Short mmCIF file of C-alpha atoms and ligand atoms in Angstrom, two decimals:
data_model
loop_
_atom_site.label_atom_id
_atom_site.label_comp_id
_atom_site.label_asym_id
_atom_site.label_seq_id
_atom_site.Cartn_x
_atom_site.Cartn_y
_atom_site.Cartn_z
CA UNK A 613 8.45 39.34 -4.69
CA UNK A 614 11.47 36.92 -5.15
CA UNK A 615 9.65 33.99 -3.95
CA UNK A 616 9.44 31.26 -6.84
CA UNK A 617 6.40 29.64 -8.56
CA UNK A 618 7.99 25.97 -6.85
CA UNK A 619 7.38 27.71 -3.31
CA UNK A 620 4.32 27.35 -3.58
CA UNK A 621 4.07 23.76 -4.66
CA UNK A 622 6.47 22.81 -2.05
CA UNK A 623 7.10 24.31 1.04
CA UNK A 624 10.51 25.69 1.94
CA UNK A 625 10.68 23.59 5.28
CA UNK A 626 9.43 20.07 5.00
CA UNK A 627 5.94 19.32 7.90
CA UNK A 628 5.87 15.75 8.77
CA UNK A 629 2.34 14.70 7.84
CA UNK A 630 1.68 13.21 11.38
CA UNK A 631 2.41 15.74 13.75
CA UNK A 632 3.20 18.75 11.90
CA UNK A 633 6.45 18.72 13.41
CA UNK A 634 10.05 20.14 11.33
CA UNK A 635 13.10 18.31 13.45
CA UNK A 636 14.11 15.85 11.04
CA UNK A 637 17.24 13.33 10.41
CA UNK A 638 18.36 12.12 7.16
CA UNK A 639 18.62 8.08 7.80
CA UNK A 640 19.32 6.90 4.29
CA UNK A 641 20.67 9.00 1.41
CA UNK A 642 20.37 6.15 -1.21
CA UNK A 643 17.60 3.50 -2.68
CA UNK A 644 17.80 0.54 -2.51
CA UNK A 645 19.35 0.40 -6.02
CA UNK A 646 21.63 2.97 -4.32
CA UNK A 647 20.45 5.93 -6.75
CA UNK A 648 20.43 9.21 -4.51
CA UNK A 649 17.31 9.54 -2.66
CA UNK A 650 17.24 11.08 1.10
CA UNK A 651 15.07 10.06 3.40
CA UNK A 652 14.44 11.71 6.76
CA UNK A 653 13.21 10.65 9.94
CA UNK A 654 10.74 13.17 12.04
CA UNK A 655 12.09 13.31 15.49
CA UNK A 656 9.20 14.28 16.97
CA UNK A 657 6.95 11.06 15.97
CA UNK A 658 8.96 8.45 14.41
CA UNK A 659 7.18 8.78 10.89
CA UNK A 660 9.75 8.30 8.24
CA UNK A 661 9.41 9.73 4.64
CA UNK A 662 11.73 11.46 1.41
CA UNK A 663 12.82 14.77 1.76
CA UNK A 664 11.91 16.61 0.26
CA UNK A 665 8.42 14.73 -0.26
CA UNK A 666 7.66 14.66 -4.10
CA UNK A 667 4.59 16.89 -4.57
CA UNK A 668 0.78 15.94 -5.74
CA UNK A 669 1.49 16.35 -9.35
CA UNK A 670 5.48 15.02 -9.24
CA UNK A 671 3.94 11.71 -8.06
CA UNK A 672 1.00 11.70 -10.34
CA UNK A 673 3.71 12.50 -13.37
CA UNK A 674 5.87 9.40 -11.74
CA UNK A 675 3.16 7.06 -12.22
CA UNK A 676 1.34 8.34 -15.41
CA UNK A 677 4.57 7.59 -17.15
CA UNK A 678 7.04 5.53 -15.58
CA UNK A 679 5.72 3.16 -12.38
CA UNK A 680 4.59 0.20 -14.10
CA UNK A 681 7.71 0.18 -16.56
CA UNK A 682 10.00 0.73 -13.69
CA UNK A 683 8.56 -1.87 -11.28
CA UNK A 684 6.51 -4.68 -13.54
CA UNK A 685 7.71 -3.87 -16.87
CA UNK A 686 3.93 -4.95 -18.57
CA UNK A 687 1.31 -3.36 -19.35
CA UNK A 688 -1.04 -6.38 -19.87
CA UNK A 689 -0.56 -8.46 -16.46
CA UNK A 690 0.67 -11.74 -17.19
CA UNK A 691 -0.73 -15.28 -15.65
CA UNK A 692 1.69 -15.24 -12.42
CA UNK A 693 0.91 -11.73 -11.34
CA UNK A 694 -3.03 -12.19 -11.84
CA UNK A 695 -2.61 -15.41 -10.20
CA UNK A 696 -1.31 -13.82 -7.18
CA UNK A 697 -3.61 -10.89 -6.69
CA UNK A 698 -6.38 -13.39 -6.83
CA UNK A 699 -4.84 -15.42 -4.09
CA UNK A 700 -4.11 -12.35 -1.80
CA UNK A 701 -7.65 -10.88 -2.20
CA UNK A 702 -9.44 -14.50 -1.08
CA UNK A 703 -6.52 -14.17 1.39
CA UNK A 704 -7.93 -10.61 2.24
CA UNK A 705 -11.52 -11.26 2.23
CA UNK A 706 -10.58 -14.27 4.63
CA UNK A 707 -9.06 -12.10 7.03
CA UNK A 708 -11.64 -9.54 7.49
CA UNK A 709 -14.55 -12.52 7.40
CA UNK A 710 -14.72 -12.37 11.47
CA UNK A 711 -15.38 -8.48 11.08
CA UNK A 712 -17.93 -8.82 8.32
CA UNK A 713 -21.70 -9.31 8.13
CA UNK A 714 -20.90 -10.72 4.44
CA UNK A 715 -23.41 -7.61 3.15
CA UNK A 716 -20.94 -4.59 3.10
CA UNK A 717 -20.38 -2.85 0.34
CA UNK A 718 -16.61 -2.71 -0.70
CA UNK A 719 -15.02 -0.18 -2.40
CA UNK A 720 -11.05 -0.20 -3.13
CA UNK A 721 -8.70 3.01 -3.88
CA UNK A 722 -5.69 1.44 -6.17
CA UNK A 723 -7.87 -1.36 -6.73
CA UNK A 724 -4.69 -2.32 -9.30
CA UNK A 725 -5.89 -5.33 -11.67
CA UNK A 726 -9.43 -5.38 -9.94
CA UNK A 727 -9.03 -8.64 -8.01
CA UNK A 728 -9.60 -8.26 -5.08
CA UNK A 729 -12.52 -6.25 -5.60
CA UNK A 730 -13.65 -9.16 -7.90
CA UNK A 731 -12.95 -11.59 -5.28
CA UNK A 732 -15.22 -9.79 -2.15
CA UNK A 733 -18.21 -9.90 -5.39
CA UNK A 734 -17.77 -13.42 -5.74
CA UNK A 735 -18.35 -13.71 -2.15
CA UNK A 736 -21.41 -11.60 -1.86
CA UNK A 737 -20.51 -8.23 -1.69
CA UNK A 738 -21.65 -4.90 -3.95
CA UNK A 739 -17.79 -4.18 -5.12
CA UNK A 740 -16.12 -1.40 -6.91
CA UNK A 741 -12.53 0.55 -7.27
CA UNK A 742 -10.85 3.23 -8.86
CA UNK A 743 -7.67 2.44 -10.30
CA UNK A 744 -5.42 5.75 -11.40
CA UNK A 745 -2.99 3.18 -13.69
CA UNK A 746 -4.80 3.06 -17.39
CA UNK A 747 -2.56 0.04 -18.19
CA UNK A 748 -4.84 -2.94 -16.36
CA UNK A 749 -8.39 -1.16 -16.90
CA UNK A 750 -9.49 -2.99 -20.03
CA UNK A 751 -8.17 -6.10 -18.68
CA UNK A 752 -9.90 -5.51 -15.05
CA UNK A 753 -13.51 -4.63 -17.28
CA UNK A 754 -13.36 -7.44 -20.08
CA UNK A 755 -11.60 -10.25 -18.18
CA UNK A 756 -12.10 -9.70 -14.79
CA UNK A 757 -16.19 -8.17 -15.38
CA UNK A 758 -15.09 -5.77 -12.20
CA UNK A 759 -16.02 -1.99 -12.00
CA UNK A 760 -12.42 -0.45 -11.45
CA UNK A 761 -12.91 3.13 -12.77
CA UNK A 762 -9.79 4.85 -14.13
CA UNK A 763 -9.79 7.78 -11.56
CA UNK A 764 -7.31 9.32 -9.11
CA UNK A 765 -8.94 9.59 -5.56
CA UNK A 766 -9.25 13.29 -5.09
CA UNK A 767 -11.60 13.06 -8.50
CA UNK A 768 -13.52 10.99 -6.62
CA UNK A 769 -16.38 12.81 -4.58
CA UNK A 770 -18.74 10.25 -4.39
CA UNK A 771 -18.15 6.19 -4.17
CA UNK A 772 -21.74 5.54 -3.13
CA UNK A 773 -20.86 5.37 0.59
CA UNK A 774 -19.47 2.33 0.53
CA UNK A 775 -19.42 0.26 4.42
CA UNK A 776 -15.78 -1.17 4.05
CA UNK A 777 -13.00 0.82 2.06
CA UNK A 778 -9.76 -1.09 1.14
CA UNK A 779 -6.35 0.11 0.82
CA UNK A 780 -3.49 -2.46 -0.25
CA UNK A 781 -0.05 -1.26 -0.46
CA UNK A 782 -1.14 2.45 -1.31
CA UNK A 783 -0.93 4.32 1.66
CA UNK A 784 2.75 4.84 1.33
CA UNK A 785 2.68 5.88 -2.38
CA UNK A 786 0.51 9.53 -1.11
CA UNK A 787 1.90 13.01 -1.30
CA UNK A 788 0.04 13.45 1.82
CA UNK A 789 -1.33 10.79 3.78
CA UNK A 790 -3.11 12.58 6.15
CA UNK A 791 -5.07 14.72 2.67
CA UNK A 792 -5.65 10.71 1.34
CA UNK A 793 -7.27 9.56 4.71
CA UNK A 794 -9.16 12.54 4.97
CA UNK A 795 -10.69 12.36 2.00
CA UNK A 796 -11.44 8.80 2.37
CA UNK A 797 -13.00 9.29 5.53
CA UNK A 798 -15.89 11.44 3.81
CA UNK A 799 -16.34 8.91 1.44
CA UNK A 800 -17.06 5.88 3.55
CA UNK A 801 -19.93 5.15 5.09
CA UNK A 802 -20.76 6.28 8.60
CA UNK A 803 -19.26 3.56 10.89
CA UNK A 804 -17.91 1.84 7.86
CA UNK A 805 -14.71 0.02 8.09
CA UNK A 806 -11.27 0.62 6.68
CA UNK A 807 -8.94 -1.78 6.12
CA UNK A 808 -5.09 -0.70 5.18
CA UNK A 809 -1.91 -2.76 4.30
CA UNK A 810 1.74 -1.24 3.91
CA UNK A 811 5.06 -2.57 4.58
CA UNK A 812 5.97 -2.44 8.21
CA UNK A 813 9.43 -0.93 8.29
CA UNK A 814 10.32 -2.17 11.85
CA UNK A 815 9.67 -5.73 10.22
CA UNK A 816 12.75 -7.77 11.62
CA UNK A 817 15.33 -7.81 8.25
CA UNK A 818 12.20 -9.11 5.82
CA UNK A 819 11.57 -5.34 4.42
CA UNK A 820 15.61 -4.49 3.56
CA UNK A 821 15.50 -5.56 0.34
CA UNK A 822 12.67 -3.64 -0.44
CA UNK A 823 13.30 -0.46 1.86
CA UNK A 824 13.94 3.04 0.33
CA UNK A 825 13.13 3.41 -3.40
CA UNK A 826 11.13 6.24 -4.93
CA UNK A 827 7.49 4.98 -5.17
CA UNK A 828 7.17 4.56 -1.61
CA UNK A 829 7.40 7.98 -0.09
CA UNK A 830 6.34 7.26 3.53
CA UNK A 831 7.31 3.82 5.34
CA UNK A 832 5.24 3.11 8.49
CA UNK A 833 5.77 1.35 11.36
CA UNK A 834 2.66 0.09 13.32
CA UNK A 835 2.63 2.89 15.87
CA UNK A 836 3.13 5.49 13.50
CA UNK A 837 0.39 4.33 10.75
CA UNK A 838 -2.18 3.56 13.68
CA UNK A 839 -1.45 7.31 14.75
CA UNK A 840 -1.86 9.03 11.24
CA UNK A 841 -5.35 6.45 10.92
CA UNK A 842 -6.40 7.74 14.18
CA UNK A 843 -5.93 11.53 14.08
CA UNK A 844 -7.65 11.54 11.08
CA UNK A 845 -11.57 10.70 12.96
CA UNK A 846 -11.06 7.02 13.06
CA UNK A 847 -10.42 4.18 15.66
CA UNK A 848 -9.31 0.74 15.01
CA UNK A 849 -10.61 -2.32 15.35
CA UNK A 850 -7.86 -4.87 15.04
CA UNK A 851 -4.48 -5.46 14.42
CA UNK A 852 -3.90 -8.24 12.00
CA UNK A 853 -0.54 -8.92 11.99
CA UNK A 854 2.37 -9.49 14.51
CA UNK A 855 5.04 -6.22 14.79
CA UNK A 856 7.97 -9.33 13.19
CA UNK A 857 5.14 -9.55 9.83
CA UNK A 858 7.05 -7.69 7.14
CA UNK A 859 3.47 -6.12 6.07
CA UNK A 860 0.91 -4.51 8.17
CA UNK A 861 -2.14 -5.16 8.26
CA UNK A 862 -5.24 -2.92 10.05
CA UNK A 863 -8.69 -2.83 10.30
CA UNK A 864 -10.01 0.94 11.62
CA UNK A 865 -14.19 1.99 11.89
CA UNK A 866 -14.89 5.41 11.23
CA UNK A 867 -15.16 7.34 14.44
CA UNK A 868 -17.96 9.05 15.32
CA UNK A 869 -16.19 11.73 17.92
CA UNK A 870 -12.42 12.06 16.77
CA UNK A 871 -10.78 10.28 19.21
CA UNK A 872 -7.78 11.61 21.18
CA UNK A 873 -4.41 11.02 19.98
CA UNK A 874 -1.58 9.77 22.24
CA UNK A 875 1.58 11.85 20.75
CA UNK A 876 4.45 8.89 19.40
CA UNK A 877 7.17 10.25 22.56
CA UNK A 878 10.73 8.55 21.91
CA UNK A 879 9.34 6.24 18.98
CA UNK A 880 11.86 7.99 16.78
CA UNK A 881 14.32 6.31 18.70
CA UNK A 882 13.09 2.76 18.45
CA UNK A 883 12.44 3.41 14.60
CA UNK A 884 16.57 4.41 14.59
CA UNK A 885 17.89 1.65 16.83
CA UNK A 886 15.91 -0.91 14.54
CA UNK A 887 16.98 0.79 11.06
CA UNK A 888 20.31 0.65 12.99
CA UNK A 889 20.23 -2.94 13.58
CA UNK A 890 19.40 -3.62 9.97
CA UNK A 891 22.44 -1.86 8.80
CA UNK A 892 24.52 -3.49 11.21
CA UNK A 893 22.95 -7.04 10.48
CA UNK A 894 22.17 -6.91 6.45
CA UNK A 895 25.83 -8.00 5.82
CA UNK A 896 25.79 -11.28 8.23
CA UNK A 897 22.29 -11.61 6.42
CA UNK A 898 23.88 -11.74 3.55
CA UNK A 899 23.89 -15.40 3.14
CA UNK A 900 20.22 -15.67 4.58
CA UNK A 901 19.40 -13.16 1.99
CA UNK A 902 20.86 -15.18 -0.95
CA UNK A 903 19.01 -18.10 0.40
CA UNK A 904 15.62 -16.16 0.21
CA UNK A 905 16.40 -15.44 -3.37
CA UNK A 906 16.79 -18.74 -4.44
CA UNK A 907 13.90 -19.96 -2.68
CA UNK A 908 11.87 -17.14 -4.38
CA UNK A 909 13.38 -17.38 -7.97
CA UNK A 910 12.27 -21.13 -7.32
CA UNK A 911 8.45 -20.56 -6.27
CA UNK A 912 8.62 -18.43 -9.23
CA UNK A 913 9.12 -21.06 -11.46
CA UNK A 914 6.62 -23.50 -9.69
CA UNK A 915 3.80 -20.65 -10.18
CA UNK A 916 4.91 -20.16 -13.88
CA UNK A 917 4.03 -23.57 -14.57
CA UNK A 918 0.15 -23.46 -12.62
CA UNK A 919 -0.09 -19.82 -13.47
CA UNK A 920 -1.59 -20.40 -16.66
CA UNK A 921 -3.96 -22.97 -16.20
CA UNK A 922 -5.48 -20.98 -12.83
CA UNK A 923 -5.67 -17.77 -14.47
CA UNK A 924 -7.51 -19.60 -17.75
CA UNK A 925 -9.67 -21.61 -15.26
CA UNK A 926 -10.43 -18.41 -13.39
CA UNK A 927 -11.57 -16.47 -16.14
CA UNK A 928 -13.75 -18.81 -18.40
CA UNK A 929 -15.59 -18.89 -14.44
CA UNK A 930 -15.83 -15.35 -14.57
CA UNK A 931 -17.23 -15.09 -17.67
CA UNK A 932 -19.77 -18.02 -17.32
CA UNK A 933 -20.92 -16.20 -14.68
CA UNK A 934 -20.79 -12.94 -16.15
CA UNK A 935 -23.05 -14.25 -18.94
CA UNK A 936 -25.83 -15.18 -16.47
CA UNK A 937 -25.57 -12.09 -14.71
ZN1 ZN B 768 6.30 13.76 13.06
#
């Protein structure tokens, strides 16, 4: 036998995780930093990814050591960033209010600092999250009072069935999206809800600056994230954003029959004529771009001055309540 111990980690020919398929093109061979990374586009389905994708244990290594340093460069989360999360999970649990009886148990995967997860239990609901990142637990249990468990998903056998599972800007960080959705189909609820975010990478020009680096193995466009939901037994609800929203944003119930999948015919081509067109425009953007900077280096400085104050105000509520709890 010749064949190496890495064969059987990683397959010799690359599968696209959607539709199994092996035609691919290489679209980018450089982050965004321009360090080498290829990435390939499956010309079957559209669905866009590294090649070759890092395995199970190369991402887990990636993050156990180096994904916080690399990308936040804390390990204690400071006033801005908690200030933030807490904004976008009331901005969350606003969004999926019209789709919520208000009794649901919640249960996150990557449920990072433990906001939002806080947030949906100071609006009623039984919450809970498993976090794989050490760095923020102590602050999520002591500060925050939330029940993040350090634990990486496919640890996780049982999360108590929970009616509405959450995934924020995770689903493109999996090995294997379709193993990730699979397994958090047996953990929700039946007829639960399941509510993803990821960048969109059809986004007009808002995700260039933040397209192709190593933590984000897969990008998604709409189509091709509602397809990889869907094949894997569930059907979606609603659509929350627009296909210009730099994000996307989906709300999916757990099917009872697995519904039939409409195969993604010629989307490669769109996703290439609009990666195209951000190559072509990103240099005439240029100035736009700048412009964006400056107005975000100067919101940053506007939150640094109210971060503190929220975050202190926040938590001295947290723990009042806490204590009556
Ligand atoms: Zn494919």
């Amino acid at each position: 036998m010749s064949t190496s111990k890495k064969a059987t980690t990683r397959p010799a020919t690359p599968r696209c995780d959607l539709c199994g398929g092996v035609d691919f093109s290489i679209i980018s061979a450089s982050d965004r930093h321009g360090e080498a990374l290829q990435t390939g586009l499956c010309r079957d389905c559209g669905l866009v990814m590294h090649l070759p994708v890092p395995s199970e244990a190369e991402v887990a290594e990636y993050y156990a050591t180096r994904y916080r340093q690399d990308y936040h460069g804390e390990q204690v989360p400071n006033a801005r960033r908690v200030m933030r999360a807490w904004n976008n999970g009331e901005r969350i649990h606003r969004q999926l209010t019209p789709y919520l009886s208000g009794s649901e148990s919640v249960f996150e995967i990557g449920a990072g600092i433990g906001c939002t997860v806080k947030a949906f239990e100071t609006h009623g609901h039984s919450a809970a999250g498993i976090e794989p990142n050490r760095d923020f637990n102590s602050y999520s249990r002591s500060k925050l009072f939330t029940r993040i468990e350090n634990t990486n998903l496919y640890d996780l056998n049982d999360a108590g069935s929970p009616q509405l599972i959450l995934l924020i800007h995770v689903i493109e960080h999996f090995s294997s999206p379709r193993r990730a959705l699979t397994h958090i189909h047996s953990l929700l609820a039946d007829g639960g809800l399941f509510y993803v975010e990821c960048p969109n990478l059809t986004g007009p020009f808002a995700t260039f600056d933040r397209m192709f680096h190593y933590a984000h193995i897969y990008n998604f466009t709409p189509q091709t994230l509602q397809a990889m939901v869907e094949s894997c037994g569930f059907e979606k609800v609603a659509t929350l954003t627009g296909e210009d929203n730099p994000d996307i944003h989906m709300l999916f119930r757990k099917a009872k029959a697995k519904p039939a999948i409409a195969p993604l015919q010629r989307h490669s081509l769109h996703v290439e004529a609009v990666l195209n067109r951000h190559n072509a425009i990103t240099y005439h953007l240029r100035p736009v771009y700048l412009m964006r900077r400056v107005q975000k280096l100067w919101s940053y400085m506007v939150e640094g001055l109210t971060a503190g104050m929220f975050v202190n105000r926040l938590l001295s509520r947290l723990a009042k309540q806490a204590a009556k709890d």
